[in-house]
Amino acid sequence: MLLDVGSRSGRYGVHIEPGTAERVSGLLDAAGVPKRRFLVSNPTVWRFHEPVFAGVTPEEPILIPDGERHKNLQTVGRVYDALLRAHADRASAIIAIGGGVVGDTAGFAAATYLRGVPVVQIPTTLLAQVDSAIGGKVGVNHAQGKNLIGAFHPPSLVIVDPALLATLPRREFRAGLYEVVKYGVIASRPLFERVAASLGPLFKRDPEALMAIVSESCRIKAGVVEQDERETGVRRTLNFGHTAGHALEAVTRYRRFRHGEAVGYGMLVAAEIATARGTMAAAERDLLAALIAKMGPLPAVADLPVADALEAITHDKKVVAGQLHYVLPKAIGESEVVADVTKDEIAAGLRSIGLSASA
Ligand SMILES: NC(=O)c1ccc[n+]([C@@H]2O[C@H](COP(=O)([O-])OP(=O)(O)OC[C@H]3O[C@@H](n4cnc5c(N)ncnc54)[C@H](O)[C@@H]3O)[C@@H](O)[C@H]2O)c1
Ligand SMILES: [Zn+2]
């Protein structure tokens, strides 16, 4: 399947198919990607997938350390160093092969090296395949917070091979699956139902089961970013589950949850708020809760005070001019952004997932 995504710096293709990673060189040539190609990956991904990618370029791969804590300017500096050592010029391209950390870091290096060289995204985690590789947001963390340094640098090409997910640890896979559920709730009831009906094959990484949910998720993400690249309107709906989710990550100092797991909780909070307001039927919330329960246990939250999470929510960078835009589901497959959710409503939502009422 080929998606064609419009961005302010031109259109780019998203190829989605099990086995596409085997055809990278041809796809790069066909997309007109410059011939001097520098792979950026990490040792974990490279250990598993070197045989597939080693033939793409004669240049030494640039391997950056694995882990969110290395998604910073120091690592970007190491990528610049390697590019400069190899005399990479403006007729060079960066090929990012890895999860969101590699994609965001390599993408930011590409956005800034010589004022910008093309980047190709080859995502290898479920999260990166359905989310971070599409849309052009790149960047790194700062000691003061996540993703504070960044740019918009749309890729020249995205190559999504669901077969690469075979080696992904189960917890990482599951974390990505919450984002797929997110797409289902905000935009596609059939996608939601498909996930619910195929958890077995999905966890076994059955290529056909994966292809169905990855391609549908990419289609939704691509559609949204095309309409609203800079996140002023509809792109906000992608933050469904992320308001409370980010707060849970922040109050546990990013150590307890995989991002997607926190989003799993965040979706439940939003559904609870919507149900309490009467804008979503309780039966719909129950469908979501049942799917999330069926996907497996989430890390504990009973020790986390509601007040701390609320405090983190009001500090979120998504609070624009003091207004918190909250994405609420109306039904499975339909959502809305509302600006009048009160702290009390959020507190009740947080209590409903098990946070502790007192400090
Ligand atoms: N740019 C965006 O629009 C956007 C959107 C969402 C998230 N993000 C960012 O994405 C990052 C999270 O990405 P992530 O969840 O992919 O985490 P990650 O990049 O840290 O990858 C998770 C782990 O899986 C390993 N891994 C990757 N592919 C593998 C494979 N095929 N087999 C075995 N192991 C593999 C990685 O080495 C890592 O240890 C965060 O920094 C987040 O801010 C960016
Ligand atoms: Zn997310």
Tab-separated table of C-alpha atoms and ligand atoms in Angstrom:
chain	number	residue	atom	x	y	z
A	1	MET	CA	0.000	0.000	0.000
A	2	LEU	CA	1.235	3.482	-0.870
A	3	LEU	CA	0.031	6.643	0.834
A	4	ASP	CA	0.844	10.020	-0.607
A	5	VAL	CA	1.148	12.704	2.054
A	6	GLY	CA	1.165	16.426	1.382
A	7	SER	CA	3.386	18.629	3.528
A	8	ARG	CA	4.529	22.225	3.281
A	9	SER	CA	7.808	21.032	1.813
A	10	GLY	CA	6.301	18.791	-0.823
A	11	ARG	CA	4.614	15.430	-1.065
A	12	TYR	CA	6.102	12.220	0.205
A	13	GLY	CA	5.226	8.575	-0.069
A	14	VAL	CA	4.569	6.135	2.745
A	15	HIS	CA	5.118	2.558	1.582
A	16	ILE	CA	3.481	-0.011	3.817
A	17	GLU	CA	3.933	-3.723	3.139
A	18	PRO	CA	5.508	-6.702	4.888
A	19	GLY	CA	8.882	-7.206	3.196
A	20	THR	CA	9.377	-3.632	1.922
A	21	ALA	CA	12.564	-3.319	3.968
A	22	GLU	CA	14.135	-5.768	1.508
A	23	ARG	CA	13.522	-3.273	-1.297
A	24	VAL	CA	14.867	-0.117	0.337
A	25	SER	CA	17.505	0.761	-2.270
A	26	GLY	CA	15.047	0.624	-5.137
A	27	LEU	CA	12.498	2.702	-3.237
A	28	LEU	CA	15.129	5.322	-2.373
A	29	ASP	CA	16.210	5.546	-6.000
A	30	ALA	CA	12.638	5.778	-7.221
A	31	ALA	CA	11.928	8.596	-4.755
A	32	GLY	CA	14.977	10.526	-5.964
A	33	VAL	CA	16.764	10.322	-2.607
A	34	PRO	CA	20.366	11.571	-2.993
A	35	LYS	CA	22.893	8.828	-3.609
A	36	ARG	CA	25.147	9.444	-0.600
A	37	ARG	CA	23.123	7.784	2.095
A	38	PHE	CA	23.917	7.668	5.794
A	39	LEU	CA	22.081	5.201	7.976
A	40	VAL	CA	21.340	6.265	11.538
A	41	SER	CA	20.222	3.503	13.873
A	42	ASN	CA	21.025	2.104	17.297
A	43	PRO	CA	22.917	-1.033	18.359
A	44	THR	CA	19.744	-2.916	19.351
A	45	VAL	CA	18.000	-2.447	16.033
A	46	TRP	CA	21.220	-2.931	14.085
A	47	ARG	CA	21.950	-6.222	15.814
A	48	PHE	CA	18.607	-7.629	14.655
A	49	HIS	CA	18.291	-6.052	11.256
A	50	GLU	CA	21.757	-5.370	9.905
A	51	PRO	CA	21.416	-8.121	7.259
A	52	VAL	CA	18.413	-6.352	5.718
A	53	PHE	CA	19.965	-2.883	5.618
A	54	ALA	CA	23.744	-3.359	5.342
A	55	GLY	CA	23.637	-3.311	1.533
A	56	VAL	CA	21.823	0.030	1.309
A	57	THR	CA	24.987	2.135	1.444
A	58	PRO	CA	28.770	1.677	1.577
A	59	GLU	CA	28.941	4.345	4.328
A	60	GLU	CA	29.510	3.221	7.915
A	61	PRO	CA	26.210	3.178	9.831
A	62	ILE	CA	25.944	5.868	12.474
A	63	LEU	CA	24.784	4.118	15.637
A	64	ILE	CA	23.461	6.265	18.465
A	65	PRO	CA	22.962	4.931	21.993
A	66	ASP	CA	19.644	3.220	22.689
A	67	GLY	CA	17.134	4.847	25.013
A	68	GLU	CA	14.984	7.903	25.555
A	69	ARG	CA	17.624	9.377	27.867
A	70	HIS	CA	19.948	9.701	24.869
A	71	LYS	CA	17.395	11.651	22.855
A	72	ASN	CA	19.234	14.907	23.404
A	73	LEU	CA	21.467	17.499	21.754
A	74	GLN	CA	24.598	15.619	22.744
A	75	THR	CA	23.521	12.678	20.615
A	76	VAL	CA	22.587	15.016	17.782
A	77	GLY	CA	26.133	16.358	18.084
A	78	ARG	CA	27.505	12.853	17.655
A	79	VAL	CA	25.506	12.468	14.464
A	80	TYR	CA	26.896	15.794	13.160
A	81	ASP	CA	30.419	14.630	14.058
A	82	ALA	CA	30.015	11.411	12.085
A	83	LEU	CA	28.519	13.242	9.099
A	84	LEU	CA	31.328	15.799	9.083
A	85	ARG	CA	33.985	13.087	9.400
A	86	ALA	CA	32.514	11.402	6.332
A	87	HIS	CA	32.318	14.757	4.497
A	88	ALA	CA	28.570	14.434	4.047
A	89	ASP	CA	27.471	17.317	1.835
A	90	ARG	CA	24.120	18.727	0.822
A	91	ALA	CA	23.696	15.975	-1.721
A	92	SER	CA	23.529	13.462	1.124
A	93	ALA	CA	20.536	11.930	2.848
A	94	ILE	CA	19.932	10.456	6.271
A	95	ILE	CA	18.080	7.170	6.570
A	96	ALA	CA	16.699	6.751	10.101
A	97	ILE	CA	16.172	3.094	11.023
A	98	GLY	CA	14.674	2.559	14.451
A	99	GLY	CA	11.969	3.528	16.883
A	100	GLY	CA	10.745	7.023	17.640
A	101	VAL	CA	13.927	7.936	19.476
A	102	VAL	CA	16.108	7.250	16.435
A	103	GLY	CA	13.583	8.821	14.066
A	104	ASP	CA	13.205	12.015	16.097
A	105	THR	CA	16.932	12.399	16.782
A	106	ALA	CA	18.154	11.548	13.285
A	107	GLY	CA	15.332	13.636	11.830
A	108	PHE	CA	16.415	16.638	13.890
A	109	ALA	CA	20.029	16.149	12.826
A	110	ALA	CA	18.821	16.035	9.204
A	111	ALA	CA	16.721	19.172	9.696
A	112	THR	CA	19.716	21.146	10.902
A	113	TYR	CA	22.845	19.661	9.302
A	114	LEU	CA	23.938	22.144	6.597
A	115	ARG	CA	20.537	23.829	7.171
A	116	GLY	CA	18.777	20.655	6.213
A	117	VAL	CA	19.359	17.449	4.283
A	118	PRO	CA	16.655	14.943	3.311
A	119	VAL	CA	15.608	12.283	5.796
A	120	VAL	CA	13.975	8.946	5.092
A	121	GLN	CA	12.138	7.298	7.954
A	122	ILE	CA	12.231	3.515	8.318
A	123	PRO	CA	10.349	2.931	11.581
A	124	THR	CA	10.974	-0.333	13.424
A	125	THR	CA	8.638	-0.067	16.429
A	126	LEU	CA	4.872	-0.218	16.221
A	127	LEU	CA	4.698	3.264	17.757
A	128	ALA	CA	7.059	4.693	15.165
A	129	GLN	CA	5.281	2.933	12.294
A	130	VAL	CA	1.846	4.246	13.185
A	131	ASP	CA	2.807	7.566	14.684
A	132	SER	CA	6.209	9.230	14.876
A	133	ALA	CA	7.569	8.441	11.393
A	134	ILE	CA	4.725	10.303	9.670
A	135	GLY	CA	4.095	14.005	10.093
A	136	GLY	CA	7.481	15.670	10.055
A	137	LYS	CA	7.856	16.472	13.733
A	138	VAL	CA	11.446	15.888	14.778
A	139	GLY	CA	13.333	16.865	17.875
A	140	VAL	CA	15.004	15.994	21.122
A	141	ASN	CA	14.497	16.389	24.841
A	142	HIS	CA	15.982	19.036	27.113
A	143	ALA	CA	16.763	18.614	30.797
A	144	GLN	CA	13.699	20.813	31.399
A	145	GLY	CA	11.310	18.573	29.527
A	146	LYS	CA	10.483	16.261	26.645
A	147	ASN	CA	10.610	17.316	22.991
A	148	LEU	CA	11.375	20.946	23.838
A	149	ILE	CA	13.915	21.324	21.019
A	150	GLY	CA	12.626	20.520	17.586
A	151	ALA	CA	11.667	21.325	14.047
A	152	PHE	CA	9.252	20.388	11.300
A	153	HIS	CA	11.199	18.386	8.769
A	154	PRO	CA	8.922	16.169	6.699
A	155	PRO	CA	10.592	13.007	5.411
A	156	SER	CA	11.308	12.423	1.732
A	157	LEU	CA	9.967	8.915	2.073
A	158	VAL	CA	8.655	6.598	4.782
A	159	ILE	CA	9.129	2.849	4.508
A	160	VAL	CA	6.913	0.855	6.852
A	161	ASP	CA	7.621	-2.865	7.016
A	162	PRO	CA	5.423	-4.589	9.613
A	163	ALA	CA	7.663	-7.681	9.378
A	164	LEU	CA	10.360	-5.700	11.230
A	165	LEU	CA	8.118	-5.831	14.306
A	166	ALA	CA	8.773	-9.559	14.751
A	167	THR	CA	11.785	-8.809	16.963
A	168	LEU	CA	10.146	-6.101	19.044
A	169	PRO	CA	9.841	-6.921	22.784
A	170	ARG	CA	6.249	-7.652	23.762
A	171	ARG	CA	5.978	-4.670	26.062
A	172	GLU	CA	7.117	-2.268	23.332
A	173	PHE	CA	4.684	-3.858	20.944
A	174	ARG	CA	1.816	-3.516	23.364
A	175	ALA	CA	2.751	0.119	24.054
A	176	GLY	CA	2.380	0.860	20.345
A	177	LEU	CA	-0.916	-0.965	20.215
A	178	TYR	CA	-2.494	1.562	22.605
A	179	GLU	CA	-1.806	4.236	19.976
A	180	VAL	CA	-3.587	2.072	17.411
A	181	VAL	CA	-6.555	1.821	19.768
A	182	LYS	CA	-6.366	5.611	20.043
A	183	TYR	CA	-6.811	5.967	16.279
A	184	GLY	CA	-9.737	3.596	16.437
A	185	VAL	CA	-11.479	5.604	19.134
A	186	ILE	CA	-10.936	9.011	17.549
A	187	ALA	CA	-11.530	8.082	13.938
A	188	SER	CA	-12.371	4.487	13.050
A	189	ARG	CA	-14.688	2.086	14.770
A	190	PRO	CA	-13.723	-0.695	12.281
A	191	LEU	CA	-10.068	-0.303	13.314
A	192	PHE	CA	-11.038	-0.510	16.985
A	193	GLU	CA	-13.079	-3.635	16.328
A	194	ARG	CA	-10.310	-5.192	14.283
A	195	VAL	CA	-7.801	-4.761	17.093
A	196	ALA	CA	-10.249	-6.234	19.579
A	197	ALA	CA	-10.909	-9.210	17.304
A	198	SER	CA	-7.296	-9.970	16.398
A	199	LEU	CA	-5.245	-9.568	19.575
A	200	GLY	CA	-4.008	-13.167	19.321
A	201	PRO	CA	-2.579	-12.898	15.774
A	202	LEU	CA	-1.324	-9.391	16.503
A	203	PHE	CA	0.692	-10.459	19.532
A	204	LYS	CA	2.074	-13.308	17.419
A	205	ARG	CA	3.110	-10.590	14.924
A	206	ASP	CA	1.152	-12.179	12.126
A	207	PRO	CA	2.132	-10.030	9.101
A	208	GLU	CA	-1.376	-9.865	7.673
A	209	ALA	CA	-2.974	-8.931	10.973
A	210	LEU	CA	-0.286	-6.275	11.455
A	211	MET	CA	-0.615	-4.952	7.930
A	212	ALA	CA	-4.327	-4.312	8.427
A	213	ILE	CA	-3.964	-2.235	11.576
A	214	VAL	CA	-0.696	-0.498	10.668
A	215	SER	CA	-1.937	0.615	7.266
A	216	GLU	CA	-5.230	1.894	8.647
A	217	SER	CA	-3.428	3.767	11.445
A	218	CYS	CA	-0.986	5.323	8.977
A	219	ARG	CA	-3.885	6.358	6.781
A	220	ILE	CA	-5.526	8.148	9.701
A	221	LYS	CA	-2.326	9.824	10.873
A	222	ALA	CA	-1.424	10.889	7.335
A	223	GLY	CA	-4.894	12.312	6.763
A	224	VAL	CA	-4.778	14.315	9.952
A	225	VAL	CA	-1.281	15.771	9.506
A	226	GLU	CA	-2.016	16.643	5.908
A	227	GLN	CA	-4.991	18.728	6.984
A	228	ASP	CA	-3.230	20.313	9.915
A	229	GLU	CA	0.544	20.040	9.851
A	230	ARG	CA	1.176	22.462	12.692
A	231	GLU	CA	-1.426	21.227	15.102
A	232	THR	CA	-3.868	24.072	15.399
A	233	GLY	CA	-7.029	22.104	14.746
A	234	VAL	CA	-7.781	18.502	13.877
A	235	ARG	CA	-4.238	17.296	14.693
A	236	ARG	CA	-5.185	17.991	18.285
A	237	THR	CA	-7.478	14.975	18.250
A	238	LEU	CA	-4.334	12.841	18.065
A	239	ASN	CA	-3.746	13.929	21.641
A	240	PHE	CA	-6.633	11.761	22.764
A	241	GLY	CA	-5.484	9.995	25.916
A	242	HIS	CA	-2.358	12.136	26.078
A	243	THR	CA	-3.413	14.812	28.562
A	244	ALA	CA	-3.685	12.474	31.531
A	245	GLY	CA	-1.160	10.147	29.881
A	246	HIS	CA	1.586	12.758	29.839
A	247	ALA	CA	0.766	13.675	33.421
A	248	LEU	CA	1.173	10.058	34.545
A	249	GLU	CA	4.518	9.876	32.755
A	250	ALA	CA	5.672	13.151	34.302
A	251	VAL	CA	4.694	12.339	37.899
A	252	THR	CA	6.560	9.036	37.647
A	253	ARG	CA	9.553	10.800	36.043
A	254	TYR	CA	9.167	8.842	32.822
A	255	ARG	CA	10.314	5.663	34.547
A	256	ARG	CA	7.202	3.653	35.216
A	257	PHE	CA	5.253	3.680	31.981
A	258	ARG	CA	6.006	3.151	28.382
A	259	HIS	CA	4.394	6.151	26.726
A	260	GLY	CA	1.647	4.036	25.167
A	261	GLU	CA	0.761	2.482	28.518
A	262	ALA	CA	0.201	5.935	29.984
A	263	VAL	CA	-1.958	6.732	26.948
A	264	GLY	CA	-3.952	3.585	27.714
A	265	TYR	CA	-4.830	5.057	31.096
A	266	GLY	CA	-5.309	8.513	29.588
A	267	MET	CA	-7.928	7.218	27.170
A	268	LEU	CA	-9.848	5.744	30.086
A	269	VAL	CA	-9.740	9.082	31.909
A	270	ALA	CA	-11.066	10.927	28.855
A	271	ALA	CA	-13.797	8.338	28.333
A	272	GLU	CA	-14.814	8.664	31.960
A	273	ILE	CA	-15.032	12.447	31.676
A	274	ALA	CA	-17.145	12.165	28.527
A	275	THR	CA	-19.440	9.622	30.109
A	276	ALA	CA	-19.859	11.715	33.246
A	277	ARG	CA	-20.804	14.733	31.084
A	278	GLY	CA	-23.284	12.652	29.157
A	279	THR	CA	-21.533	13.198	25.812
A	280	MET	CA	-20.677	9.513	25.453
A	281	ALA	CA	-22.766	6.482	26.294
A	282	ALA	CA	-21.507	4.396	29.208
A	283	ALA	CA	-21.656	1.303	26.997
A	284	GLU	CA	-19.059	2.845	24.662
A	285	ARG	CA	-16.728	3.617	27.547
A	286	ASP	CA	-17.173	0.034	28.696
A	287	LEU	CA	-16.116	-1.265	25.260
A	288	LEU	CA	-12.918	0.759	25.499
A	289	ALA	CA	-12.270	-0.327	29.076
A	290	ALA	CA	-12.815	-3.961	28.119
A	291	LEU	CA	-10.345	-3.792	25.235
A	292	ILE	CA	-7.697	-2.095	27.351
A	293	ALA	CA	-8.177	-4.702	30.076
A	294	LYS	CA	-7.916	-7.482	27.489
A	295	MET	CA	-4.634	-6.096	26.160
A	296	GLY	CA	-2.969	-6.850	29.484
A	297	PRO	CA	-2.123	-5.319	32.833
A	298	LEU	CA	-0.966	-1.712	33.068
A	299	PRO	CA	1.558	-0.492	35.669
A	300	ALA	CA	0.074	0.436	39.055
A	301	VAL	CA	-1.259	3.929	39.743
A	302	ALA	CA	-2.779	3.535	43.218
A	303	ASP	CA	0.186	5.265	44.878
A	304	LEU	CA	-0.096	8.372	42.684
A	305	PRO	CA	-2.006	11.312	44.168
A	306	VAL	CA	-4.666	12.911	41.999
A	307	ALA	CA	-3.362	16.345	43.024
A	308	ASP	CA	0.095	15.649	41.571
A	309	ALA	CA	-1.316	14.497	38.257
A	310	LEU	CA	-3.589	17.549	38.074
A	311	GLU	CA	-0.632	19.804	38.726
A	312	ALA	CA	1.273	18.135	35.873
A	313	ILE	CA	-1.689	18.587	33.523
A	314	THR	CA	-1.823	22.331	34.066
A	315	HIS	CA	1.898	22.528	33.232
A	316	ASP	CA	1.527	20.629	29.955
A	317	LYS	CA	2.826	22.588	26.950
A	318	LYS	CA	-0.471	21.829	25.205
A	319	VAL	CA	-2.182	24.303	27.519
A	320	VAL	CA	-2.539	27.245	25.120
A	321	ALA	CA	-3.005	30.662	26.751
A	322	GLY	CA	-4.307	29.073	29.923
A	323	GLN	CA	-6.860	26.997	28.020
A	324	LEU	CA	-6.717	23.260	28.210
A	325	HIS	CA	-8.029	21.588	25.084
A	326	TYR	CA	-9.284	18.178	26.035
A	327	VAL	CA	-9.991	15.508	23.462
A	328	LEU	CA	-13.110	13.605	24.457
A	329	PRO	CA	-14.603	10.606	22.714
A	330	LYS	CA	-18.249	10.856	21.684
A	331	ALA	CA	-18.413	7.206	20.696
A	332	ILE	CA	-15.944	4.599	19.507
A	333	GLY	CA	-14.812	6.143	16.216
A	334	GLU	CA	-15.754	9.736	16.964
A	335	SER	CA	-14.204	12.452	19.116
A	336	GLU	CA	-14.333	16.167	19.805
A	337	VAL	CA	-12.013	18.768	21.273
A	338	VAL	CA	-13.529	20.743	24.130
A	339	ALA	CA	-12.114	23.683	26.039
A	340	ASP	CA	-14.303	23.690	29.138
A	341	VAL	CA	-13.245	20.562	31.031
A	342	THR	CA	-12.813	21.525	34.669
A	343	LYS	CA	-10.214	20.362	37.173
A	344	ASP	CA	-12.946	18.626	39.117
A	345	GLU	CA	-13.960	16.598	36.110
A	346	ILE	CA	-10.355	15.585	35.455
A	347	ALA	CA	-9.886	14.721	39.130
A	348	ALA	CA	-12.919	12.457	38.999
A	349	GLY	CA	-11.535	10.826	35.857
A	350	LEU	CA	-8.189	10.226	37.535
A	351	ARG	CA	-9.890	8.707	40.573
A	352	SER	CA	-11.854	6.407	38.302
A	353	ILE	CA	-8.653	4.771	37.041
A	354	GLY	CA	-7.387	4.316	40.588
A	355	LEU	CA	-5.232	7.290	41.526
A	356	SER	CA	-5.338	8.103	45.221
A	357	ALA	CA	-7.633	10.869	46.359
A	358	SER	CA	-5.356	12.245	49.086
A	359	ALA	CA	-1.724	13.269	48.945
B	1	LIG	N1	7.771	12.795	16.050
B	1	LIG	C1	6.563	12.465	16.456
B	1	LIG	O1	5.552	12.888	15.874
B	1	LIG	C2	6.430	11.532	17.612
B	1	LIG	C3	5.188	10.941	17.899
B	1	LIG	C4	5.110	10.020	18.944
B	1	LIG	C5	6.249	9.719	19.680
B	1	LIG	N2	7.443	10.299	19.384
B	1	LIG	C6	8.659	9.974	20.139
B	1	LIG	O2	8.959	8.604	19.937
B	1	LIG	C7	9.751	8.157	21.035
B	1	LIG	C8	9.298	6.774	21.455
B	1	LIG	O3	9.477	5.897	20.367
B	1	LIG	P1	9.422	4.326	20.574
B	1	LIG	O4	8.271	3.965	21.399
B	1	LIG	O5	9.565	3.752	19.235
B	1	LIG	O6	10.686	4.027	21.502
B	1	LIG	P2	12.221	3.697	21.185
B	1	LIG	O7	12.661	4.375	19.948
B	1	LIG	O8	12.970	3.963	22.419
B	1	LIG	O9	12.187	2.120	20.892
B	1	LIG	C9	11.828	1.246	21.943
B	1	LIG	C10	12.851	0.129	22.110
B	1	LIG	O10	12.684	-0.824	21.071
B	1	LIG	C11	13.937	-1.086	20.449
B	1	LIG	N3	13.630	-1.480	19.082
B	1	LIG	C12	13.249	-0.691	18.062
B	1	LIG	N4	12.909	-1.421	17.006
B	1	LIG	C13	13.102	-2.705	17.340
B	1	LIG	C14	12.912	-3.942	16.657
B	1	LIG	N5	12.393	-3.989	15.416
B	1	LIG	N6	13.214	-5.080	17.321
B	1	LIG	C15	13.684	-5.041	18.583
B	1	LIG	N7	13.860	-3.917	19.281
B	1	LIG	C16	13.569	-2.768	18.668
B	1	LIG	C17	14.686	0.202	20.617
B	1	LIG	O11	16.067	0.008	20.473
B	1	LIG	C18	14.285	0.596	22.025
B	1	LIG	O12	15.048	-0.092	22.962
B	1	LIG	C19	9.612	9.200	22.123
B	1	LIG	O13	10.821	9.909	22.219
B	1	LIG	C20	8.515	10.115	21.610
B	1	LIG	O14	8.680	11.447	22.022
B	1	LIG	C21	7.539	11.199	18.369
B	2	ZN	ZN	1.521	9.126	21.806
